[in-house]
């Protein structure tokens, strides 16, 4: 893991930040000649399971509601996946059944950016909706 400690400047304010990045040697880094790396901490990663490698990373489960007026879901809002960049911070996570209940309320719509619409619409409208029979 490589730790990067950059400084970010916002107007007159400079704030430190820390980023941690996994790197694979020698694919991403090479030692410098004459430099000792004995004191550098090293962590080895477990190899991924075949299923994890085939399917890739899983997104977090659950849904959140961005309320239109900030309080009352009956006044509308947008249902997002928890990892959607448009999802409100610190919103309570809704399990699938509660997310479906909220999505059926008047004025609530499903986000198409994060896939909430693609994932929840078939459950709300029926899986056969939109498929023509041959």
PDB file of C-alpha atoms in Angstrom, residues 3 10 14 21 27 31-34 36 41 45 58 64-65 68 72 74 78-79 81 83 101-102 106 109 114 117 126:
ATOM      1  CA  UNK A   3       0.367   6.387   1.222  1.00  0.00           C
ATOM      2  CA  UNK A  10      -9.040  25.962  -1.080  1.00  0.00           C
ATOM      3  CA  UNK A  14      -4.407  24.600   2.889  1.00  0.00           C
ATOM      4  CA  UNK A  21      -3.411   3.040  -2.793  1.00  0.00           C
ATOM      5  CA  UNK A  27       4.076  -3.956 -12.135  1.00  0.00           C
ATOM      6  CA  UNK A  31      13.126   0.000  -6.158  1.00  0.00           C
ATOM      7  CA  UNK A  32      15.719   2.719  -6.553  1.00  0.00           C
ATOM      8  CA  UNK A  33      19.327   1.569  -6.704  1.00  0.00           C
ATOM      9  CA  UNK A  34      21.173   2.071  -3.415  1.00  0.00           C
ATOM     10  CA  UNK A  36      17.105   0.304   1.532  1.00  0.00           C
ATOM     11  CA  UNK A  41       5.821  -1.755   6.017  1.00  0.00           C
ATOM     12  CA  UNK A  45      -3.256  -9.268  -0.025  1.00  0.00           C
ATOM     13  CA  UNK A  58     -20.026  -5.913  -5.535  1.00  0.00           C
ATOM     14  CA  UNK A  64     -31.615   5.817   0.105  1.00  0.00           C
ATOM     15  CA  UNK A  65     -34.245   8.479  -0.473  1.00  0.00           C
ATOM     16  CA  UNK A  68     -37.755  16.688  -2.189  1.00  0.00           C
ATOM     17  CA  UNK A  72     -41.593  14.224   3.988  1.00  0.00           C
ATOM     18  CA  UNK A  74     -44.977  11.941   0.507  1.00  0.00           C
ATOM     19  CA  UNK A  78     -35.594  10.317  -5.658  1.00  0.00           C
ATOM     20  CA  UNK A  79     -34.567   6.791  -4.655  1.00  0.00           C
ATOM     21  CA  UNK A  81     -28.465   3.267  -4.628  1.00  0.00           C
ATOM     22  CA  UNK A  83     -23.212   4.416  -3.568  1.00  0.00           C
ATOM     23  CA  UNK A 101     -42.807   0.927  -0.764  1.00  0.00           C
ATOM     24  CA  UNK A 102     -41.250   4.393  -0.959  1.00  0.00           C
ATOM     25  CA  UNK A 106     -46.741   9.698  -5.524  1.00  0.00           C
ATOM     26  CA  UNK A 109     -38.988   8.628  -8.858  1.00  0.00           C
ATOM     27  CA  UNK A 114     -27.049   4.792 -10.390  1.00  0.00           C
ATOM     28  CA  UNK A 117     -34.630   2.637 -12.064  1.00  0.00           C
ATOM     29  CA  UNK A 126     -43.587  -6.778 -13.339  1.00  0.00           C
TER      30      UNK A 126
END
